[in-house]
Amino acid sequence: MESNQALSGLAALAQETRLAIFRRLVRAGPGGESAGSIAEALNTPPPTLSFHLKELERAGLITQRRASRSLIYAAHYDSMRDLLAFLMEDCCAGHPEICKFKPSENCNEPSSCA
């Protein structure tokens, strides 16, 4: 991951509502959650939610798909894993085993993420 990609992801997460959205989508799993459901759960007006979802999507941290008349958002687990790996790659003077961070090879299921 390039530094500018990491900065984009970190900037997107450096806001309370976006962090709450992202954490909710991580918990929701690969199936994601509808925008309406997210708005209701976080008590966020739809226009505000839309703005925050676009910022997370622009940073590559979430994906969007249409299901009938709903927009479904999901965490982009590969991007999340890449960002975490970028942050941890120089951990403990090049000895990441000390930090006990070992991302799985396939982090498509929340339970498989390190």
JSON list of C-alpha atoms in Angstrom, two decimals:
[
{"chain": "A", "resi": 1, "resn": "MET", "atom": "CA", "xyz": [0.00, 0.00, 0.00]},
{"chain": "A", "resi": 2, "resn": "GLU", "atom": "CA", "xyz": [1.24, 3.45, -0.90]},
{"chain": "A", "resi": 3, "resn": "SER", "atom": "CA", "xyz": [1.43, 6.21, 1.72]},
{"chain": "A", "resi": 4, "resn": "ASN", "atom": "CA", "xyz": [-1.21, 8.29, -0.07]},
{"chain": "A", "resi": 5, "resn": "GLN", "atom": "CA", "xyz": [-3.66, 5.36, 0.03]},
{"chain": "A", "resi": 6, "resn": "ALA", "atom": "CA", "xyz": [-3.01, 4.90, 3.75]},
{"chain": "A", "resi": 7, "resn": "LEU", "atom": "CA", "xyz": [-3.50, 8.60, 4.38]},
{"chain": "A", "resi": 8, "resn": "SER", "atom": "CA", "xyz": [-6.80, 8.54, 2.49]},
{"chain": "A", "resi": 9, "resn": "GLY", "atom": "CA", "xyz": [-8.05, 5.60, 4.55]},
{"chain": "A", "resi": 10, "resn": "LEU", "atom": "CA", "xyz": [-6.91, 7.07, 7.84]},
{"chain": "A", "resi": 11, "resn": "ALA", "atom": "CA", "xyz": [-8.42, 10.47, 6.99]},
{"chain": "A", "resi": 12, "resn": "ALA", "atom": "CA", "xyz": [-11.73, 8.82, 6.16]},
{"chain": "A", "resi": 13, "resn": "LEU", "atom": "CA", "xyz": [-11.75, 7.00, 9.50]},
{"chain": "A", "resi": 14, "resn": "ALA", "atom": "CA", "xyz": [-10.70, 10.09, 11.48]},
{"chain": "A", "resi": 15, "resn": "GLN", "atom": "CA", "xyz": [-14.29, 11.21, 11.91]},
{"chain": "A", "resi": 16, "resn": "GLU", "atom": "CA", "xyz": [-16.69, 9.85, 14.52]},
{"chain": "A", "resi": 17, "resn": "THR", "atom": "CA", "xyz": [-19.63, 9.02, 12.24]},
{"chain": "A", "resi": 18, "resn": "ARG", "atom": "CA", "xyz": [-17.47, 7.44, 9.52]},
{"chain": "A", "resi": 19, "resn": "LEU", "atom": "CA", "xyz": [-15.64, 5.34, 12.09]},
{"chain": "A", "resi": 20, "resn": "ALA", "atom": "CA", "xyz": [-18.98, 4.17, 13.51]},
{"chain": "A", "resi": 21, "resn": "ILE", "atom": "CA", "xyz": [-20.24, 3.32, 10.00]},
{"chain": "A", "resi": 22, "resn": "PHE", "atom": "CA", "xyz": [-17.09, 1.41, 9.14]},
{"chain": "A", "resi": 23, "resn": "ARG", "atom": "CA", "xyz": [-17.09, -0.56, 12.39]},
{"chain": "A", "resi": 24, "resn": "ARG", "atom": "CA", "xyz": [-20.77, -1.42, 11.87]},
{"chain": "A", "resi": 25, "resn": "LEU", "atom": "CA", "xyz": [-20.06, -2.66, 8.35]},
{"chain": "A", "resi": 26, "resn": "VAL", "atom": "CA", "xyz": [-17.11, -4.74, 9.55]},
{"chain": "A", "resi": 27, "resn": "ARG", "atom": "CA", "xyz": [-19.44, -6.40, 12.07]},
{"chain": "A", "resi": 28, "resn": "ALA", "atom": "CA", "xyz": [-22.13, -6.88, 9.40]},
{"chain": "A", "resi": 29, "resn": "GLY", "atom": "CA", "xyz": [-19.82, -9.10, 7.36]},
{"chain": "A", "resi": 30, "resn": "PRO", "atom": "CA", "xyz": [-19.48, -9.48, 3.60]},
{"chain": "A", "resi": 31, "resn": "GLY", "atom": "CA", "xyz": [-23.24, -9.26, 3.04]},
{"chain": "A", "resi": 32, "resn": "GLY", "atom": "CA", "xyz": [-23.17, -5.68, 4.22]},
{"chain": "A", "resi": 33, "resn": "GLU", "atom": "CA", "xyz": [-26.11, -3.55, 5.25]},
{"chain": "A", "resi": 34, "resn": "SER", "atom": "CA", "xyz": [-28.55, -1.20, 3.58]},
{"chain": "A", "resi": 35, "resn": "ALA", "atom": "CA", "xyz": [-28.04, 2.54, 3.80]},
{"chain": "A", "resi": 36, "resn": "GLY", "atom": "CA", "xyz": [-31.46, 2.89, 5.45]},
{"chain": "A", "resi": 37, "resn": "SER", "atom": "CA", "xyz": [-30.58, 0.39, 8.13]},
{"chain": "A", "resi": 38, "resn": "ILE", "atom": "CA", "xyz": [-27.28, 2.12, 8.83]},
{"chain": "A", "resi": 39, "resn": "ALA", "atom": "CA", "xyz": [-28.98, 5.53, 9.02]},
{"chain": "A", "resi": 40, "resn": "GLU", "atom": "CA", "xyz": [-31.59, 4.23, 11.43]},
{"chain": "A", "resi": 41, "resn": "ALA", "atom": "CA", "xyz": [-29.09, 2.41, 13.65]},
{"chain": "A", "resi": 42, "resn": "LEU", "atom": "CA", "xyz": [-26.77, 5.42, 13.89]},
{"chain": "A", "resi": 43, "resn": "ASN", "atom": "CA", "xyz": [-29.61, 7.97, 14.03]},
{"chain": "A", "resi": 44, "resn": "THR", "atom": "CA", "xyz": [-28.04, 9.83, 11.11]},
{"chain": "A", "resi": 45, "resn": "PRO", "atom": "CA", "xyz": [-30.06, 11.79, 8.53]},
{"chain": "A", "resi": 46, "resn": "PRO", "atom": "CA", "xyz": [-29.87, 10.20, 5.05]},
{"chain": "A", "resi": 47, "resn": "PRO", "atom": "CA", "xyz": [-28.06, 13.16, 3.39]},
{"chain": "A", "resi": 48, "resn": "THR", "atom": "CA", "xyz": [-25.42, 13.16, 6.13]},
{"chain": "A", "resi": 49, "resn": "LEU", "atom": "CA", "xyz": [-25.04, 9.39, 5.91]},
{"chain": "A", "resi": 50, "resn": "SER", "atom": "CA", "xyz": [-24.70, 9.60, 2.13]},
{"chain": "A", "resi": 51, "resn": "PHE", "atom": "CA", "xyz": [-21.83, 12.09, 2.48]},
{"chain": "A", "resi": 52, "resn": "HIS", "atom": "CA", "xyz": [-19.98, 9.86, 4.94]},
{"chain": "A", "resi": 53, "resn": "LEU", "atom": "CA", "xyz": [-20.55, 6.70, 2.87]},
{"chain": "A", "resi": 54, "resn": "LYS", "atom": "CA", "xyz": [-19.11, 8.44, -0.20]},
{"chain": "A", "resi": 55, "resn": "GLU", "atom": "CA", "xyz": [-16.00, 9.42, 1.77]},
{"chain": "A", "resi": 56, "resn": "LEU", "atom": "CA", "xyz": [-15.46, 5.85, 2.95]},
{"chain": "A", "resi": 57, "resn": "GLU", "atom": "CA", "xyz": [-16.08, 4.52, -0.56]},
{"chain": "A", "resi": 58, "resn": "ARG", "atom": "CA", "xyz": [-13.68, 7.08, -2.09]},
{"chain": "A", "resi": 59, "resn": "ALA", "atom": "CA", "xyz": [-11.02, 5.91, 0.38]},
{"chain": "A", "resi": 60, "resn": "GLY", "atom": "CA", "xyz": [-11.60, 2.31, -0.79]},
{"chain": "A", "resi": 61, "resn": "LEU", "atom": "CA", "xyz": [-12.72, 1.10, 2.64]},
{"chain": "A", "resi": 62, "resn": "ILE", "atom": "CA", "xyz": [-16.27, 0.13, 1.65]},
{"chain": "A", "resi": 63, "resn": "THR", "atom": "CA", "xyz": [-18.10, -1.09, -1.41]},
{"chain": "A", "resi": 64, "resn": "GLN", "atom": "CA", "xyz": [-21.59, -0.35, -2.66]},
{"chain": "A", "resi": 65, "resn": "ARG", "atom": "CA", "xyz": [-24.00, -2.51, -4.63]},
{"chain": "A", "resi": 66, "resn": "ARG", "atom": "CA", "xyz": [-27.62, -2.22, -5.58]},
{"chain": "A", "resi": 67, "resn": "ALA", "atom": "CA", "xyz": [-30.11, -4.84, -4.42]},
{"chain": "A", "resi": 68, "resn": "SER", "atom": "CA", "xyz": [-33.49, -4.08, -5.93]},
{"chain": "A", "resi": 69, "resn": "ARG", "atom": "CA", "xyz": [-34.24, -0.55, -4.70]},
{"chain": "A", "resi": 70, "resn": "SER", "atom": "CA", "xyz": [-31.71, -0.54, -1.87]},
{"chain": "A", "resi": 71, "resn": "LEU", "atom": "CA", "xyz": [-28.07, 0.42, -1.77]},
{"chain": "A", "resi": 72, "resn": "ILE", "atom": "CA", "xyz": [-26.07, -2.12, 0.20]},
{"chain": "A", "resi": 73, "resn": "TYR", "atom": "CA", "xyz": [-22.73, -1.14, 1.69]},
{"chain": "A", "resi": 74, "resn": "ALA", "atom": "CA", "xyz": [-20.06, -3.55, 2.90]},
{"chain": "A", "resi": 75, "resn": "ALA", "atom": "CA", "xyz": [-16.59, -3.24, 4.36]},
{"chain": "A", "resi": 76, "resn": "HIS", "atom": "CA", "xyz": [-13.85, -3.85, 1.81]},
{"chain": "A", "resi": 77, "resn": "TYR", "atom": "CA", "xyz": [-11.88, -6.39, 3.84]},
{"chain": "A", "resi": 78, "resn": "ASP", "atom": "CA", "xyz": [-8.86, -6.49, 1.54]},
{"chain": "A", "resi": 79, "resn": "SER", "atom": "CA", "xyz": [-8.41, -2.71, 1.85]},
{"chain": "A", "resi": 80, "resn": "MET", "atom": "CA", "xyz": [-8.87, -2.90, 5.61]},
{"chain": "A", "resi": 81, "resn": "ARG", "atom": "CA", "xyz": [-6.27, -5.65, 5.87]},
{"chain": "A", "resi": 82, "resn": "ASP", "atom": "CA", "xyz": [-3.86, -3.71, 3.63]},
{"chain": "A", "resi": 83, "resn": "LEU", "atom": "CA", "xyz": [-4.23, -0.60, 5.78]},
{"chain": "A", "resi": 84, "resn": "LEU", "atom": "CA", "xyz": [-3.62, -2.56, 8.98]},
{"chain": "A", "resi": 85, "resn": "ALA", "atom": "CA", "xyz": [-0.61, -4.29, 7.44]},
{"chain": "A", "resi": 86, "resn": "PHE", "atom": "CA", "xyz": [0.78, -0.93, 6.28]},
{"chain": "A", "resi": 87, "resn": "LEU", "atom": "CA", "xyz": [0.48, 0.44, 9.81]},
{"chain": "A", "resi": 88, "resn": "MET", "atom": "CA", "xyz": [2.11, -2.62, 11.34]},
{"chain": "A", "resi": 89, "resn": "GLU", "atom": "CA", "xyz": [4.82, -3.45, 8.79]},
{"chain": "A", "resi": 90, "resn": "ASP", "atom": "CA", "xyz": [7.56, -1.67, 10.73]},
{"chain": "A", "resi": 91, "resn": "CYS", "atom": "CA", "xyz": [6.26, -2.81, 14.09]},
{"chain": "A", "resi": 92, "resn": "CYS", "atom": "CA", "xyz": [8.85, -3.41, 16.77]},
{"chain": "A", "resi": 93, "resn": "ALA", "atom": "CA", "xyz": [11.91, -2.67, 14.62]},
{"chain": "A", "resi": 94, "resn": "GLY", "atom": "CA", "xyz": [10.91, -5.04, 11.85]},
{"chain": "A", "resi": 95, "resn": "HIS", "atom": "CA", "xyz": [9.72, -7.86, 14.13]},
{"chain": "A", "resi": 96, "resn": "PRO", "atom": "CA", "xyz": [5.93, -7.85, 13.73]},
{"chain": "A", "resi": 97, "resn": "GLU", "atom": "CA", "xyz": [5.69, -11.14, 15.64]},
{"chain": "A", "resi": 98, "resn": "ILE", "atom": "CA", "xyz": [6.36, -9.12, 18.81]},
{"chain": "A", "resi": 99, "resn": "CYS", "atom": "CA", "xyz": [3.21, -7.11, 18.12]},
{"chain": "A", "resi": 100, "resn": "LYS", "atom": "CA", "xyz": [1.28, -10.34, 17.50]},
{"chain": "A", "resi": 101, "resn": "PHE", "atom": "CA", "xyz": [-0.27, -8.94, 14.33]},
{"chain": "A", "resi": 102, "resn": "LYS", "atom": "CA", "xyz": [-0.74, -11.67, 11.75]},
{"chain": "A", "resi": 103, "resn": "PRO", "atom": "CA", "xyz": [-3.42, -10.83, 9.19]},
{"chain": "A", "resi": 104, "resn": "SER", "atom": "CA", "xyz": [-4.93, -13.86, 7.56]},
{"chain": "A", "resi": 105, "resn": "GLU", "atom": "CA", "xyz": [-4.40, -14.45, 3.87]},
{"chain": "A", "resi": 106, "resn": "ASN", "atom": "CA", "xyz": [-8.11, -14.38, 3.19]},
{"chain": "A", "resi": 107, "resn": "CYS", "atom": "CA", "xyz": [-9.99, -11.85, 5.30]},
{"chain": "A", "resi": 108, "resn": "ASN", "atom": "CA", "xyz": [-13.35, -12.07, 3.54]},
{"chain": "A", "resi": 109, "resn": "GLU", "atom": "CA", "xyz": [-15.14, -13.29, 6.65]},
{"chain": "A", "resi": 110, "resn": "PRO", "atom": "CA", "xyz": [-15.00, -11.18, 9.83]},
{"chain": "A", "resi": 111, "resn": "SER", "atom": "CA", "xyz": [-14.15, -14.26, 11.89]},
{"chain": "A", "resi": 112, "resn": "SER", "atom": "CA", "xyz": [-11.11, -15.00, 9.72]},
{"chain": "A", "resi": 113, "resn": "CYS", "atom": "CA", "xyz": [-9.50, -11.59, 10.23]},
{"chain": "A", "resi": 114, "resn": "ALA", "atom": "CA", "xyz": [-6.58, -11.50, 12.63]}
]
